[in-house]
CSV table of C-alpha atoms in Angstrom, one decimal:
chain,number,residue,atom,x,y,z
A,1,UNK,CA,19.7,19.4,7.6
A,2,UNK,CA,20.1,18.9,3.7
A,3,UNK,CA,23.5,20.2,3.4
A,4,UNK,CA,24.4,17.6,6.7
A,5,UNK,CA,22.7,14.8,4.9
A,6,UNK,CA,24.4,15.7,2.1
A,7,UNK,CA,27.7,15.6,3.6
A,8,UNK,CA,27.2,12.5,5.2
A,9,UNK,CA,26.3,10.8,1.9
A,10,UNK,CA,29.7,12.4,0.4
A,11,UNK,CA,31.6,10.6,3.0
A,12,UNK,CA,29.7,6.7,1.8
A,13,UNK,CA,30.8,8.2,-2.0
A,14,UNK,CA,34.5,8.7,-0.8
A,15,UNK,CA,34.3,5.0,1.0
A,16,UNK,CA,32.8,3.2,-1.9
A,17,UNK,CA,31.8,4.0,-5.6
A,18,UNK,CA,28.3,4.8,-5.8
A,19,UNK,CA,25.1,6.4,-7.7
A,20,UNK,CA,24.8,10.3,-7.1
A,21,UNK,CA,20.8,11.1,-6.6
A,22,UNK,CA,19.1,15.0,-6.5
A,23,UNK,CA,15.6,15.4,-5.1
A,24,UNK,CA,14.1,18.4,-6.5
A,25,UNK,CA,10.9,20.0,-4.8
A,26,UNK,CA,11.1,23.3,-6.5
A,27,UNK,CA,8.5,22.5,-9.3
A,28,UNK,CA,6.1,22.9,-6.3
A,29,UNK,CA,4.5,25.8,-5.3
A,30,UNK,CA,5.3,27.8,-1.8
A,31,UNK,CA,1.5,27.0,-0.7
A,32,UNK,CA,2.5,23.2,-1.7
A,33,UNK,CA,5.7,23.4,-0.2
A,34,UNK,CA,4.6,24.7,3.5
A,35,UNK,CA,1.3,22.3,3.5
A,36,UNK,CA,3.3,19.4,3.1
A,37,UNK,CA,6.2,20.2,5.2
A,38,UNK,CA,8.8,20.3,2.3
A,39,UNK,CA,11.9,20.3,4.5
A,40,UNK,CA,11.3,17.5,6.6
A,41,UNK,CA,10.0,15.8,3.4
A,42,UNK,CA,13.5,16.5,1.6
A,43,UNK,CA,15.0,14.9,5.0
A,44,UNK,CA,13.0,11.4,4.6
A,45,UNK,CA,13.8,11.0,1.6
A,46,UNK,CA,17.5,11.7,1.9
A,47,UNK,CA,18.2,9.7,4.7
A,48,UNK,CA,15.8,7.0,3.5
A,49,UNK,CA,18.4,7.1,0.1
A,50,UNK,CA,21.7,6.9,2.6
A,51,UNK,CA,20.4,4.2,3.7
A,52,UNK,CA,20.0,2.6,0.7
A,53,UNK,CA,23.6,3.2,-0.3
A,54,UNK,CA,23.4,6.2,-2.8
A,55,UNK,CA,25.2,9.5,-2.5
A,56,UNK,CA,22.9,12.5,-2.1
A,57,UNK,CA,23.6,15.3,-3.6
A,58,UNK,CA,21.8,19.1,-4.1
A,59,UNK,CA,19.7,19.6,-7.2
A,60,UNK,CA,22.0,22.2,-8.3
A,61,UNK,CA,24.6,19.7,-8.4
A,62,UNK,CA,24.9,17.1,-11.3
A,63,UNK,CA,23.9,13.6,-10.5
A,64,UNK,CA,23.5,10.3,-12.3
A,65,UNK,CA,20.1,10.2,-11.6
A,66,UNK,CA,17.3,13.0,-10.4
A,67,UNK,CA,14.1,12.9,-8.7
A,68,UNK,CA,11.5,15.4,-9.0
A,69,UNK,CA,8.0,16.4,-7.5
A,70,UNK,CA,5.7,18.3,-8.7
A,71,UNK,CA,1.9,18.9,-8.6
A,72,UNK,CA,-1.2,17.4,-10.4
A,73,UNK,CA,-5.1,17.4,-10.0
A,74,UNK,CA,-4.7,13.6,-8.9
A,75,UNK,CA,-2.0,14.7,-6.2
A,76,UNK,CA,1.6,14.0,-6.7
A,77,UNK,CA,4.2,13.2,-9.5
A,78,UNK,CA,7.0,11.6,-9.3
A,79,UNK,CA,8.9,11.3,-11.8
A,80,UNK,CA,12.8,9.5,-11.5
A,81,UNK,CA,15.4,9.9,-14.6
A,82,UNK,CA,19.0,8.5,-15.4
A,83,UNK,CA,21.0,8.3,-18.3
A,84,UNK,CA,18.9,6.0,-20.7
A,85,UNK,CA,15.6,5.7,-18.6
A,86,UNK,CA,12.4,7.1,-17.0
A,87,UNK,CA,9.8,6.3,-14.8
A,88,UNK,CA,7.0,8.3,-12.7
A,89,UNK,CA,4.3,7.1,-10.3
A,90,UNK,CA,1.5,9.2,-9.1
A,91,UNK,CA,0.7,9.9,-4.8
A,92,UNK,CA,-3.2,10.3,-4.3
A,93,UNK,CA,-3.5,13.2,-1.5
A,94,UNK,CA,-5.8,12.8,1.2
A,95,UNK,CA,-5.3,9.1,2.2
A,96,UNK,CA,-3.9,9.3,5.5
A,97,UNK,CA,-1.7,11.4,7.6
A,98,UNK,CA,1.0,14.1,6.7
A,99,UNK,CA,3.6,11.3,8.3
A,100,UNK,CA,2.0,8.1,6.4
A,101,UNK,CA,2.4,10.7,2.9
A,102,UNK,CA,6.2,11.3,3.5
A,103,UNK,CA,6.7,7.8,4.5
A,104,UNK,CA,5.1,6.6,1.0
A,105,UNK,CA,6.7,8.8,-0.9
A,106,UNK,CA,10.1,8.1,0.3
A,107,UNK,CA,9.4,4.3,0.0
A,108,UNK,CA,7.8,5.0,-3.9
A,109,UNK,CA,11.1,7.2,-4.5
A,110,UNK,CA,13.4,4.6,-3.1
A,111,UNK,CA,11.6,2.0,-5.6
A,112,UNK,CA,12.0,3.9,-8.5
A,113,UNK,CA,15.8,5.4,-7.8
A,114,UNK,CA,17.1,0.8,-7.5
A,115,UNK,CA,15.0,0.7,-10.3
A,116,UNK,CA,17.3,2.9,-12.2
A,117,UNK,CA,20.2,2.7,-10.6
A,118,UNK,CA,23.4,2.1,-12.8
A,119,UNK,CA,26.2,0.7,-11.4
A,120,UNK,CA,29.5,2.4,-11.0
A,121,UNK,CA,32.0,2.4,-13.8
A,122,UNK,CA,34.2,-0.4,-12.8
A,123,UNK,CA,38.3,0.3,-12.6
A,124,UNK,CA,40.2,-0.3,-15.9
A,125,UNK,CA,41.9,-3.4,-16.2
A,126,UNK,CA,45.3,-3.9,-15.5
A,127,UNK,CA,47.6,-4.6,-18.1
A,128,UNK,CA,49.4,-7.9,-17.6
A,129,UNK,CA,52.9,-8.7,-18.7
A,130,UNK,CA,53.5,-10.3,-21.7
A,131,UNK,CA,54.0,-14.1,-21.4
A,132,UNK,CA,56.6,-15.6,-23.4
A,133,UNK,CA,55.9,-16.7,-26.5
A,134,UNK,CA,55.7,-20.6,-27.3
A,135,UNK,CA,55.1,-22.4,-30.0
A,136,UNK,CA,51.9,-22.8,-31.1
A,137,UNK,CA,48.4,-20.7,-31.2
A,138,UNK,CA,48.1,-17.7,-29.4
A,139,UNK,CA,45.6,-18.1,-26.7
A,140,UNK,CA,41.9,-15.8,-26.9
A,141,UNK,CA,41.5,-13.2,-25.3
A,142,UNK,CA,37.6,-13.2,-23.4
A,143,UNK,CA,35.9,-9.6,-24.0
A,144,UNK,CA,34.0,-8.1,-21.6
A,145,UNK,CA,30.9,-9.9,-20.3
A,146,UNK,CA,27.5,-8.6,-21.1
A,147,UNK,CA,25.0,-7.1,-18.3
A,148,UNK,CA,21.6,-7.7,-18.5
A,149,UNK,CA,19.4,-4.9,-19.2
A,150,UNK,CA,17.9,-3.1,-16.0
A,151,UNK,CA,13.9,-3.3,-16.2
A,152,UNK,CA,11.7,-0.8,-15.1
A,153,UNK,CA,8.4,-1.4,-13.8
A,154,UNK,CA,6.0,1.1,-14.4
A,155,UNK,CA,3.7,2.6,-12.2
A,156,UNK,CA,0.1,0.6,-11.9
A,157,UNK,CA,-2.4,2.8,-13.3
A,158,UNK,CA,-5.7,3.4,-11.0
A,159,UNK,CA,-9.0,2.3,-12.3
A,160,UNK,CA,-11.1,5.5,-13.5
A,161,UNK,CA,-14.4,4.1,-12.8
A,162,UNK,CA,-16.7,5.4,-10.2
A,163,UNK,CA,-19.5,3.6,-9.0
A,164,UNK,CA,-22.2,5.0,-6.8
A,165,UNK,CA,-25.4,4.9,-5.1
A,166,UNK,CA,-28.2,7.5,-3.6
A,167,UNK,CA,-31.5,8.7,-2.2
A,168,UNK,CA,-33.2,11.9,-3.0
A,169,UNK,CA,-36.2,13.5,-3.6
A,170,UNK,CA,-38.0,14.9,-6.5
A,171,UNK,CA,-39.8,18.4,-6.4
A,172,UNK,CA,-42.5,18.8,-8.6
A,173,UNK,CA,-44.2,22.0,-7.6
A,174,UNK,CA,-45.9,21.8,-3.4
A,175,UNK,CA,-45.1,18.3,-4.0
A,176,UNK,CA,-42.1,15.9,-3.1
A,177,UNK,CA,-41.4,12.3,-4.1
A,178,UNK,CA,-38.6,10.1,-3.3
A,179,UNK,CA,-36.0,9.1,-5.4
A,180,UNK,CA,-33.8,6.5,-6.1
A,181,UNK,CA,-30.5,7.0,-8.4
A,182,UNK,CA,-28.0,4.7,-9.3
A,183,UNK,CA,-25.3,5.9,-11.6
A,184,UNK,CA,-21.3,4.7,-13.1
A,185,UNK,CA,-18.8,7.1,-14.5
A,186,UNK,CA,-15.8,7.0,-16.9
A,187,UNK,CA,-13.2,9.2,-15.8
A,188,UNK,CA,-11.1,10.7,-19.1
A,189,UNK,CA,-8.7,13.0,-16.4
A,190,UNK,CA,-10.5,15.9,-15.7
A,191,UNK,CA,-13.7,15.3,-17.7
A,192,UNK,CA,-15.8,12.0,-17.4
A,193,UNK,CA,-18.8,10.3,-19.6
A,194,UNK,CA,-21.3,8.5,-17.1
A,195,UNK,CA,-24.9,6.9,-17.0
A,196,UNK,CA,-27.3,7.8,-14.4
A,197,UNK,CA,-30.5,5.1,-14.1
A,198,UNK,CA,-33.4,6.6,-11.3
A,199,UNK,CA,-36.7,5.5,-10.0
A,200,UNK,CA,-38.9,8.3,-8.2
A,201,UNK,CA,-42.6,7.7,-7.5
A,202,UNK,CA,-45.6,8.2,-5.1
A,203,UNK,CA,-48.8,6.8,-4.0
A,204,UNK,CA,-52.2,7.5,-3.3
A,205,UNK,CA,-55.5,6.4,-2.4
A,206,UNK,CA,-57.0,6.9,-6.3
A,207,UNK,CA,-53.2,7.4,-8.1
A,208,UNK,CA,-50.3,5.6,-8.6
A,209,UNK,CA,-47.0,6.9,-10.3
A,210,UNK,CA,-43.8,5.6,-11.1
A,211,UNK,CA,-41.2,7.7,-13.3
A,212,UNK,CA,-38.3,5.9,-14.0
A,213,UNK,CA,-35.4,7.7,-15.8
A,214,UNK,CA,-32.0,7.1,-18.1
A,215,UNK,CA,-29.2,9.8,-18.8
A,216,UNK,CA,-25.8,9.9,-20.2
A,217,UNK,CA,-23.5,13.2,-18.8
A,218,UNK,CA,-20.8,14.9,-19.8
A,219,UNK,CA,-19.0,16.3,-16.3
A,220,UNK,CA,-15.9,18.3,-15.7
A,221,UNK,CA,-14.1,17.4,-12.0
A,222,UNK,CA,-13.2,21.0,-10.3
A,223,UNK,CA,-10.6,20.0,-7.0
A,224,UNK,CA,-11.2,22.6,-4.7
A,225,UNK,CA,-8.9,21.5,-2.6
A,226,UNK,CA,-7.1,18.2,-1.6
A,227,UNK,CA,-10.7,16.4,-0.8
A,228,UNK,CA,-13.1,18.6,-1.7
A,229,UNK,CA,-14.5,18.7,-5.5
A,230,UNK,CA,-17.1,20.3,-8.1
A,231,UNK,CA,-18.6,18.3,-11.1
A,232,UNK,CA,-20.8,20.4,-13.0
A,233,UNK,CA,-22.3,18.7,-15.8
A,234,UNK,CA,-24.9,18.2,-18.6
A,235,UNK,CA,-27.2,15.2,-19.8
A,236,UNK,CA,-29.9,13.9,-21.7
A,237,UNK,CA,-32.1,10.7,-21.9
A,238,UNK,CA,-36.0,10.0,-21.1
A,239,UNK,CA,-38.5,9.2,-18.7
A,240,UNK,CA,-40.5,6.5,-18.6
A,241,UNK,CA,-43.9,7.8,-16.6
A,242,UNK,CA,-46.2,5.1,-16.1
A,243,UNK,CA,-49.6,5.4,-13.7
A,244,UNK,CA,-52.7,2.9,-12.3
A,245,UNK,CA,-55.6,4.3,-11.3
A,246,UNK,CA,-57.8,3.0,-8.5
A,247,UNK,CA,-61.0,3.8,-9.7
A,248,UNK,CA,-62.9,0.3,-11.3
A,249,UNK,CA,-65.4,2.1,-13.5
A,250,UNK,CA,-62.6,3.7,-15.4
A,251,UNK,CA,-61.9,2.8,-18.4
A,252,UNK,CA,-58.4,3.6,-18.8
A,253,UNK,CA,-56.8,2.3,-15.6
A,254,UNK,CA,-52.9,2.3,-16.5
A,255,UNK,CA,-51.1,3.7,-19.1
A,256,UNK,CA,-47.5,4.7,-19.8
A,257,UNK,CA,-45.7,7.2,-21.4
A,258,UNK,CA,-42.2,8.0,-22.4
A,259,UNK,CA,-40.5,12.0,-22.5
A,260,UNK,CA,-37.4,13.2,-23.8
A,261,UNK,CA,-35.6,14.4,-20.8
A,262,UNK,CA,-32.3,16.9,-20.5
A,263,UNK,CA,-30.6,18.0,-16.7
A,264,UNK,CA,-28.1,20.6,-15.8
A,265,UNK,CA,-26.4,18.8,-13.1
A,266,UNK,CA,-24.3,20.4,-9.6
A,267,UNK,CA,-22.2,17.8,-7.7
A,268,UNK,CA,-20.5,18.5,-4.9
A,269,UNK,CA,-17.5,15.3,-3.8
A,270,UNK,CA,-16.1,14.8,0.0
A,271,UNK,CA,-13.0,12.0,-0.6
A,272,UNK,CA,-13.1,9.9,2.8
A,273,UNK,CA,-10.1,7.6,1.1
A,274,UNK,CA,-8.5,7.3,-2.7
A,275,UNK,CA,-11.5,5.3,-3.6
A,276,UNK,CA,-14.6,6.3,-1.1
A,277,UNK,CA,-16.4,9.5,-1.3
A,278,UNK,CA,-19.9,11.4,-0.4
A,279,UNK,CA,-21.9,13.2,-3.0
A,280,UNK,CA,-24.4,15.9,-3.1
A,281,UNK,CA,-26.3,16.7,-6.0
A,282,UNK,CA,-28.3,19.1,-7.3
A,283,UNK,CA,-30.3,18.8,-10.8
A,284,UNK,CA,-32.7,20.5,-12.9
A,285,UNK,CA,-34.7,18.5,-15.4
A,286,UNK,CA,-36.6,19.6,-18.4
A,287,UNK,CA,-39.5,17.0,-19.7
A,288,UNK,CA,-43.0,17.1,-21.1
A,289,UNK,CA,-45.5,18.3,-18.4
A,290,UNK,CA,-48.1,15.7,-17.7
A,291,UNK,CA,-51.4,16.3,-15.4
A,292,UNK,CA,-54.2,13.2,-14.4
A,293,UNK,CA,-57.5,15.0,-13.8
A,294,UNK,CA,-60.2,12.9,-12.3
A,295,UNK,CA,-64.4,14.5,-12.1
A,296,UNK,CA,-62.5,17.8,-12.3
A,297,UNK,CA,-60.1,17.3,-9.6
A,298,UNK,CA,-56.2,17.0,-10.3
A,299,UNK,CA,-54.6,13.3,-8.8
A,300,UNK,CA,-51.1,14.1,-9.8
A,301,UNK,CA,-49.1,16.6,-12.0
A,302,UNK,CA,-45.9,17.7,-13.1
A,303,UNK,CA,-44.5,20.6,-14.7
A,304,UNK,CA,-42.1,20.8,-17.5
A,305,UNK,CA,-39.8,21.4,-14.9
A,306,UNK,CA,-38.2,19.2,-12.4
A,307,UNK,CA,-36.0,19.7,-9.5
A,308,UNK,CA,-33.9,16.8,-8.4
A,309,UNK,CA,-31.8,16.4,-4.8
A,310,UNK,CA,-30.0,13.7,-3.2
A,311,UNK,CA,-27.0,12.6,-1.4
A,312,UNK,CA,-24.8,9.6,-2.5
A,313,UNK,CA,-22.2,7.7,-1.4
A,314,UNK,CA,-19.4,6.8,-4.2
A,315,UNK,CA,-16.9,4.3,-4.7
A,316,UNK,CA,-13.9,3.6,-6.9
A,317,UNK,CA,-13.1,-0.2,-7.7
């Protein structure tokens, strides 16, 4: 179907001058090639460039200018190159059909490929006859005219915050407490920097605690596959543990105090969309212990140890 579509742009190129363009999908892998239906892919986009007037041609073959695909942990790279200019725009995976992909790639390529596009060297001039001399100056000559310069729009870049939003619970021995995280992350590619802000508490009849928390990570983003991602990562911060006792005749009802806190964090990413996805994490918190003892029997207590779970739903702006 290539080699037809190839031939049929041949005959446009013998009709009219135009811009020779190679697609190249050999920078992806078999695996790559198969899940995203690489034939019918290289058929889109080579009709969708007949269409648009240019003459395509077999990436063996040269060409004025060459596109080229290959893969990247954010999805797709395209890249488009002529003679004096480049541009590339990168194709999220996951967003939408395996019909809706083709048909915005072939539309991004077609962008790119008119954005690049030089024009075909125009015939040389003919030579006119010498006129016959008079008397008097000898007219000018007008050189040729100037073309403006061809700009190139690069591609927008994506924001790399994430925003998100969960429930949990925390595990403090027999005991369980819900939790309440909040958290935003920088992505730097692979690896982010993010702050994590939680509120976990639980109430009784003679006790009352609150532990509030604040953390910066370091995380790594692991794709799995196309929607499916790991983020190990570690932090640090402290908790703020405040309590109020019921009791009147007590003389120290309330009190607060504030722990150095570290976690060795699991998260585990579902991408709905480009900018949507559900989280599931896992942490493991290391603080001061603290215990409140009243006539010998214990209200509340915590370890030095803390096990953290919840779910969480994330967004991109």
């Amino acid at each position: 179907m290539t080699a037809l579509l190839s031939a049929l742009s041949l005959v446009f190129l013998a009709q009219a001058p135009a811009v020779s363009v190679s697609f190249d999908l050999r920078p992806l892998s078999s695996q790559d090639y198969r899940r995203w239906e690489g034939v019918e892919l290289e058929r889109k986009v080579a009709l969708r460039l007949i269409q648009e007037g240019f003459a395509v041609v077999s990436p063996e073959s040269p060409a004025q200018l060459r596109l080229r695909a290959s893969r990247t942990r954010e999805g797709l790279r395209l890249e488009a190159t002529g003679p004096r200019q480049r541009v590339e725009q990168i194709v999220r995976m996951g967003r939408g059909s395996l019909a809706e992909l083709h048909l915005e790639i072939a539309q991004k390529l077609s962008e790119m490929t008119r954005a690049l596009k030089t024009e075909p060297e125009p015939p040389p001039p003919r030579v006119a006859a010498p006129a016959p001399q008079t008397a008097g100056p000898a007219p000018k000559t007008a050189g040729p005219v100037p073309q403006p310069p061809v700009g190139v729009a690069s591609a927008p870049r994506s924001s790399e915050l994430n925003l998100s939003l969960g429930l949990g619970s925390l595990w403090r021995g027999p005991a369980v407490d819900p939790h309440l995280l909040l958290s935003i992350r920088h992505g730097l590619g692979a690896f982010g920097l993010e702050a994590e802000a939680g509120l976990g508490g639980s109430r009784g009849a003679e006790l009352t605690v609150l532990e509030a928390q604040g953390g910066a990570f370091f995380s790594y983003r692991l794709s799995a596959s196309e929607r499916l991602q790991l983020e190990p990562g570690v932090g640090a911060g402290v908790v703020l543990h405040t309590y109020q006792l019921a009791a009147p005749w007590v003389s120290a009802r309330s009190g607060t105090q504030v722990s150095p806190a570290g976690w060795a964090r699991m998260k585990l990413r579902w991408r709905f969309t480009e900018r949507l996805a559900a989280e599931l994490r896992v942490a493991l918190g290391l603080l001061r212990p603290v215990t409140h003892v009243s006539e010998g029997g214990t209200l509340w207590s915590r370890g030095g140890a803390r096990f953290e779970t919840g779910a969480s739903f994330s967004w991109r702006p």
